[in-house]
XYZ file of C-alpha atoms in Angstrom:
448
model
C -0.042 -0.063 -0.051
C 1.185 3.687 -0.918
C 2.599 5.291 2.242
C 0.785 8.708 3.351
C 2.344 11.738 4.816
C 0.990 11.063 8.373
C 2.958 12.121 11.230
C 6.363 10.489 11.688
C 7.042 8.097 14.710
C 9.851 8.468 17.223
C 11.722 6.013 15.132
C 11.305 7.640 11.838
C 12.152 11.127 13.550
C 15.364 9.469 15.067
C 16.836 8.282 11.646
C 15.258 11.241 9.342
C 12.800 8.852 7.456
C 10.871 11.078 5.152
C 7.339 10.198 3.791
C 7.523 7.384 0.834
C 10.868 6.184 1.927
C 9.491 3.541 4.777
C 9.012 0.572 2.264
C 12.166 0.693 0.418
C 14.052 1.069 3.608
C 12.673 -2.172 4.974
C 13.238 -4.111 1.628
C 17.030 -2.692 1.539
C 17.352 -3.871 5.143
C 15.939 -7.342 4.670
C 17.864 -7.705 1.539
C 21.404 -6.872 3.044
C 20.421 -8.707 6.247
C 19.736 -11.915 4.008
C 23.293 -11.360 2.343
C 25.172 -11.032 5.340
C 23.668 -13.760 7.134
C 24.342 -16.158 4.504
C 28.023 -15.207 4.126
C 28.318 -15.423 8.090
C 26.720 -19.065 7.955
C 29.305 -19.908 5.460
C 32.690 -18.077 6.779
C 33.260 -20.373 9.738
C 33.068 -23.463 7.479
C 35.644 -21.335 4.919
C 37.955 -20.535 8.046
C 38.121 -24.060 9.357
C 38.896 -25.399 5.568
C 41.455 -22.839 5.289
C 43.382 -23.788 8.604
C 43.026 -27.775 7.537
C 44.526 -26.922 3.916
C 47.519 -25.372 5.932
C 48.343 -21.815 7.008
C 51.482 -21.745 4.873
C 49.076 -22.008 1.919
C 46.936 -18.944 2.599
C 48.903 -16.116 0.647
C 48.348 -18.421 -2.227
C 44.816 -18.795 -1.622
C 44.524 -14.889 -1.640
C 46.536 -14.851 -4.759
C 43.832 -17.279 -6.376
C 41.045 -15.036 -5.024
C 42.368 -12.131 -7.122
C 42.578 -14.252 -10.171
C 39.058 -15.387 -9.283
C 37.685 -11.768 -9.076
C 39.420 -10.819 -12.354
C 37.926 -13.520 -14.186
C 34.400 -13.300 -12.721
C 33.970 -9.325 -13.466
C 33.686 -10.163 -17.429
C 30.655 -12.299 -17.601
C 29.151 -9.933 -14.899
C 29.818 -7.067 -17.317
C 28.234 -8.981 -20.114
C 25.021 -9.422 -18.087
C 25.111 -5.971 -17.283
C 25.142 -5.274 -21.098
C 22.598 -7.194 -22.360
C 19.961 -7.361 -19.460
C 18.070 -4.982 -17.270
C 18.907 -5.082 -13.308
C 15.637 -6.998 -12.648
C 17.445 -10.117 -14.488
C 20.921 -10.005 -14.078
C 20.938 -9.292 -10.161
C 18.843 -12.547 -9.744
C 20.833 -14.489 -12.317
C 24.089 -13.580 -10.450
C 22.762 -14.614 -7.272
C 21.144 -17.684 -8.269
C 24.548 -18.729 -9.734
C 26.312 -18.517 -6.275
C 23.563 -20.223 -5.050
C 23.967 -23.132 -7.603
C 27.890 -23.176 -6.543
C 26.710 -23.634 -2.669
C 24.743 -26.508 -3.637
C 27.405 -27.946 -5.836
C 29.828 -27.744 -2.758
C 27.145 -29.257 -0.535
C 26.943 -32.406 -2.879
C 30.702 -32.419 -3.022
C 31.121 -32.495 0.754
C 28.203 -35.163 1.099
C 29.448 -37.364 -1.586
C 33.177 -37.000 -1.765
C 35.753 -39.345 -0.225
C 37.509 -37.920 2.963
C 40.762 -37.490 1.068
C 39.308 -34.926 -1.183
C 38.051 -32.793 1.567
C 41.450 -30.656 1.550
C 41.336 -29.688 -1.981
C 37.350 -28.768 -1.624
C 38.316 -26.542 1.477
C 40.714 -24.864 -0.701
C 38.541 -24.473 -3.435
C 35.536 -23.265 -1.336
C 38.007 -20.905 0.516
C 38.811 -19.237 -2.569
C 35.258 -19.120 -3.614
C 33.903 -17.658 -0.807
C 36.233 -14.549 -0.357
C 35.017 -13.828 -4.069
C 31.397 -14.718 -3.232
C 31.343 -12.101 -0.405
C 32.874 -9.034 -1.979
C 30.978 -9.708 -5.300
C 27.175 -10.201 -3.613
C 27.757 -7.182 -1.158
C 28.868 -4.818 -4.098
C 26.033 -5.809 -6.303
C 23.615 -5.069 -3.207
C 25.344 -1.343 -2.935
C 25.332 -0.901 -6.505
C 21.247 -1.372 -6.595
C 21.137 0.723 -3.446
C 22.787 3.454 -4.977
C 20.770 3.061 -8.015
C 17.251 3.175 -6.128
C 18.051 5.979 -3.467
C 19.208 9.596 -4.357
C 22.037 11.504 -3.305
C 20.069 13.326 -0.592
C 18.575 10.148 0.788
C 21.724 7.984 0.823
C 23.404 10.695 3.111
C 20.561 10.204 5.490
C 19.828 6.488 5.263
C 22.757 4.546 4.287
C 24.316 4.286 7.657
C 20.844 2.764 8.880
C 20.711 0.244 6.030
C 24.176 -0.761 6.804
C 22.946 -1.979 10.272
C 21.053 -4.431 8.503
C 24.438 -5.933 7.306
C 25.804 -6.004 11.000
C 22.374 -7.847 12.385
C 22.525 -10.141 9.580
C 26.447 -10.955 10.271
C 25.199 -11.508 13.903
C 22.485 -13.772 13.206
C 24.300 -15.680 10.517
C 27.289 -16.150 13.109
C 24.837 -17.348 15.681
C 23.192 -19.867 13.706
C 26.188 -21.779 12.604
C 27.615 -21.493 16.199
C 24.205 -23.059 17.639
C 23.869 -25.734 14.766
C 27.278 -26.537 13.721
C 27.786 -29.334 16.320
C 24.427 -31.178 15.282
C 23.828 -30.297 11.493
C 26.493 -31.439 8.901
C 28.280 -28.764 6.821
C 26.563 -29.384 3.795
C 23.054 -28.780 5.642
C 24.469 -25.181 6.988
C 25.227 -24.634 3.205
C 21.570 -25.027 2.308
C 20.401 -22.576 4.839
C 22.885 -20.125 2.861
C 21.118 -20.924 -0.371
C 17.700 -20.195 1.360
C 18.703 -16.948 2.507
C 20.312 -15.932 -1.032
C 16.844 -16.716 -2.361
C 15.288 -14.313 0.114
C 17.886 -11.454 -0.935
C 16.532 -12.040 -4.487
C 13.083 -11.536 -3.293
C 13.842 -8.272 -1.567
C 15.773 -6.969 -4.370
C 12.594 -7.207 -6.797
C 10.386 -5.574 -3.995
C 12.952 -2.726 -3.610
C 13.625 -2.275 -7.435
C 9.760 -1.942 -7.790
C 9.945 1.411 -5.637
C 12.892 2.934 -7.763
C 10.921 4.946 -9.992
C 9.111 6.313 -7.103
C 12.149 7.486 -4.921
C 14.002 9.468 -7.740
C 14.874 9.521 -11.170
C 18.331 7.790 -11.880
C 20.979 10.388 -13.270
C 22.548 8.977 -16.378
C 19.731 7.211 -17.580
C 16.116 7.925 -19.004
C 13.337 8.017 -16.242
C 11.032 5.459 -16.849
C 7.559 5.761 -15.132
C 6.498 1.787 -14.996
C 9.246 1.306 -12.182
C 11.148 -0.923 -14.280
C 14.839 -0.094 -15.454
C 16.241 -0.295 -18.893
C 18.982 -2.384 -20.148
C 22.035 -0.489 -19.345
C 24.392 -1.641 -22.473
C 27.961 -0.124 -22.928
C 31.092 -2.428 -23.259
C 32.140 -5.628 -21.161
C 35.433 -4.019 -20.255
C 33.810 -0.681 -19.336
C 34.506 -1.328 -15.380
C 38.350 -1.268 -16.335
C 38.198 1.198 -19.088
C 36.214 3.557 -17.576
C 37.541 3.586 -14.148
C 41.087 4.295 -15.459
C 39.678 6.993 -17.624
C 37.957 9.168 -14.829
C 40.148 10.765 -11.871
C 37.164 10.638 -9.771
C 36.799 6.446 -10.140
C 40.672 6.484 -9.808
C 40.541 8.137 -6.462
C 37.710 6.119 -5.317
C 40.053 3.090 -6.283
C 42.733 4.820 -4.421
C 40.639 5.236 -1.331
C 39.869 1.807 -1.172
C 43.534 0.543 -1.949
C 44.894 2.448 0.569
C 42.125 1.154 3.084
C 42.867 -2.132 2.082
C 46.712 -1.778 2.467
C 46.661 -0.379 5.930
C 43.723 -2.882 7.019
C 46.458 -5.760 6.021
C 49.097 -4.286 8.236
C 46.735 -3.991 11.294
C 45.599 -7.677 10.678
C 49.210 -8.943 10.530
C 50.040 -6.639 13.570
C 47.036 -7.782 15.448
C 48.048 -11.642 14.675
C 51.243 -11.300 15.766
C 50.668 -9.248 19.079
C 47.978 -11.850 19.918
C 50.413 -14.715 19.435
C 52.923 -13.303 21.576
C 50.593 -12.372 24.331
C 48.420 -15.228 24.349
C 50.486 -18.475 23.732
C 47.482 -20.716 24.314
C 45.142 -21.235 21.054
C 42.146 -21.231 23.046
C 42.877 -17.611 24.653
C 43.806 -16.265 21.097
C 40.522 -17.363 20.038
C 38.699 -16.214 22.856
C 40.529 -12.730 22.328
C 39.690 -12.404 18.629
C 35.869 -13.376 19.668
C 35.948 -10.660 22.041
C 37.048 -8.015 19.412
C 34.596 -9.009 17.121
C 31.851 -8.735 19.543
C 33.044 -5.172 20.626
C 33.272 -4.259 16.960
C 29.767 -5.588 16.352
C 27.929 -4.163 19.202
C 29.833 -0.790 18.665
C 29.058 -0.576 14.650
C 25.214 -1.255 15.409
C 24.914 1.723 17.890
C 26.563 3.901 15.372
C 24.733 2.786 12.391
C 21.254 2.861 13.865
C 21.495 6.309 15.318
C 24.892 8.414 14.439
C 25.667 8.067 10.986
C 23.227 9.999 9.006
C 23.448 12.642 11.435
C 27.297 12.777 11.516
C 27.232 13.237 7.227
C 24.520 15.691 7.582
C 26.591 17.704 9.928
C 30.308 17.482 8.551
C 29.388 16.653 4.766
C 30.769 13.676 2.781
C 34.571 14.622 2.321
C 35.194 15.339 6.407
C 32.971 12.196 7.153
C 35.092 10.181 4.655
C 38.251 11.588 6.269
C 37.583 10.705 9.774
C 38.864 7.096 9.229
C 42.039 7.990 7.922
C 42.784 10.651 10.443
C 41.811 8.488 12.939
C 44.309 5.620 11.374
C 47.200 8.436 11.453
C 46.757 8.466 15.178
C 46.569 4.848 15.709
C 49.333 3.816 13.666
C 51.448 6.472 15.603
C 50.365 5.078 18.932
C 51.093 1.513 17.755
C 54.581 2.813 16.538
C 55.337 4.196 19.823
C 53.821 1.599 21.906
C 53.160 -1.990 20.369
C 51.029 -3.496 23.047
C 48.091 -5.721 23.335
C 45.970 -2.705 25.078
C 46.744 -0.409 22.017
C 45.980 -2.839 19.120
C 42.507 -3.824 20.798
C 41.236 -0.107 21.007
C 42.708 1.071 17.564
C 41.329 -2.209 16.042
C 38.007 -1.855 17.615
C 37.693 1.821 16.565
C 38.939 1.493 13.285
C 36.738 -1.392 12.185
C 33.681 -0.134 13.678
C 34.393 3.297 11.814
C 34.668 1.763 8.738
C 31.648 -0.357 9.035
C 29.334 2.212 10.643
C 30.755 5.289 8.803
C 33.297 5.044 6.057
C 31.641 1.987 4.144
C 28.327 3.560 3.941
C 29.626 7.032 3.024
C 31.538 5.497 0.496
C 28.754 4.374 -1.365
C 27.391 7.903 -1.508
C 30.413 8.718 -4.094
C 28.557 6.564 -6.615
C 25.316 8.283 -6.449
C 26.700 10.870 -8.777
C 28.050 8.331 -11.419
C 26.311 7.206 -14.274
C 24.534 3.804 -13.868
C 26.967 1.698 -16.131
C 29.812 2.838 -13.803
C 27.431 1.837 -10.662
C 27.665 -1.802 -11.699
C 30.619 -2.151 -13.699
C 33.112 0.102 -12.599
C 31.912 -0.303 -8.923
C 32.246 -4.107 -9.187
C 35.656 -3.872 -10.340
C 36.549 -1.384 -7.969
C 34.977 -3.283 -4.863
C 36.274 -6.559 -5.856
C 39.546 -6.807 -7.919
C 40.921 -3.555 -6.322
C 40.261 -4.373 -2.911
C 41.728 -7.833 -3.498
C 44.847 -6.222 -5.118
C 45.181 -4.071 -1.819
C 45.320 -7.242 0.418
C 48.094 -8.377 -1.991
C 50.274 -5.393 -1.804
C 49.667 -5.046 2.141
C 50.778 -8.732 2.505
C 53.773 -8.527 0.546
C 54.642 -5.153 1.967
C 54.403 -6.662 5.249
C 56.682 -9.253 4.447
C 59.144 -6.967 2.972
C 59.001 -4.626 5.887
C 59.712 -7.750 8.124
C 62.434 -8.813 6.088
C 64.379 -5.679 6.474
C 63.993 -6.560 10.367
C 61.928 -3.075 11.135
C 59.483 -4.990 13.314
C 56.110 -3.723 14.551
C 57.411 -0.105 14.931
C 58.783 0.106 11.253
C 55.314 -1.238 9.925
C 53.295 1.120 11.817
C 55.554 4.021 10.853
C 55.160 2.926 7.296
C 51.518 3.052 7.614
C 51.217 6.746 9.134
C 52.242 8.266 5.727
C 49.979 6.067 3.707
C 47.044 7.114 6.142
C 47.936 10.554 5.534
C 47.902 10.326 1.867
C 44.391 8.510 2.441
C 43.185 11.575 4.433
C 44.404 13.722 1.632
C 42.473 11.594 -0.973
C 39.314 11.564 1.377
C 38.869 15.245 1.252
C 39.491 15.419 -2.585
C 36.527 12.900 -3.196
C 34.313 14.847 -0.876
C 34.836 17.822 -2.775
C 34.645 16.131 -6.110
C 31.343 14.584 -5.149
C 30.009 17.934 -3.874
C 30.755 19.259 -7.537
C 29.171 16.643 -9.237
C 26.004 16.625 -7.308
C 25.943 20.760 -7.761
C 26.115 19.757 -11.672
C 23.304 17.526 -11.610
C 21.273 19.563 -9.360
C 21.357 22.375 -12.305
C 18.428 22.713 -14.002
C 18.188 21.653 -17.575
C 17.783 24.486 -20.052
C 14.379 25.352 -21.068
C 13.979 24.613 -24.983
C 11.607 26.977 -25.757
C 13.718 29.721 -24.125
C 16.757 28.604 -26.084
C 14.783 29.072 -29.327
C 13.207 32.574 -28.399
C 17.108 33.335 -27.537
C 18.366 32.002 -30.793
C 19.292 34.632 -33.554
């Protein structure tokens, strides 16, 4: 039923929902909840399989993931070129669901000695799956909501991801002892189908919410085929200073995150020799991150970007990273690493990630799916590789934790400047889009 302009309730006022936005917000929440719940049902299975395959092989699995990202972007770009959103998004999700069914069948039928190789393939596949399905979600959200709506609502929408992650993890933790691995995989398949259903419900409201920049307005609520080149994700990214700087933002985030991840692992290993204590430590960090993230997403993200603007809000995480890595260089202790990791990860999930998606509200639709997919998957995993090998190189020079943290400080400063540039560029693009189109009748009157 259509929504009315009745007085808004306390929740609507708290997160600044405007009349006509409630249904789309609910579909968006259910959509990202289903995706993240599916991933977090599968993530513990991946981690267990990755360890069983040998920790020393994990760098090679990350390399294979990057190759897989490159390979998958081309067929996805082909679907975007040939089909409307209402077809290529469900096809992509059901492709991944079919993959999950194949893994479940393999685990059910394969002899035990095949388990290691199935696990290695599954590790690579899930690393691809995670980035790809989440990138498609945000591309759809950017395609549906306007720039103004994105600043107010994307933080609250991202809270659905946090709740989905908690729910998926809890589901696997509760069922893992009594349900076989292949049975848990079937739960993920069901959740992906729920995501398809939610995506279609959301897409049906898109024409009502705003006219998509870079495409014709359609009155029936159905999007048109995007078209373009299969290689547009790469070529348009390389040709656009704006998209290149978004790539740089993600690359610097990924590199510094990898530095921090390895530093946390090393400090935890030195501080907690017992494996059980290490597991409890990591679980405590994850719990603190999720609780803090959810609170900020629900009630603060929209207000922060409204008060500070896109550029300064984006710059909060790199600015904090400058301070955090500097503190870590001076005092590489368990207390510093916990505080830094919790605040940084929560800041990314609650603020930087949803506001980064706002950057794509001012690009053409082709870039929202093709260039965004390339940036979110290939560039992100490239950052992982650069960070991992750079970390190894710095350690090889004998510089230790202080040298690694010190190297991350200038990277974070560059990231800070990049964020401010992106904020100004986004404002300029939005201002250009808001300018009224010339009146053809006035142009004819003014013609000589």
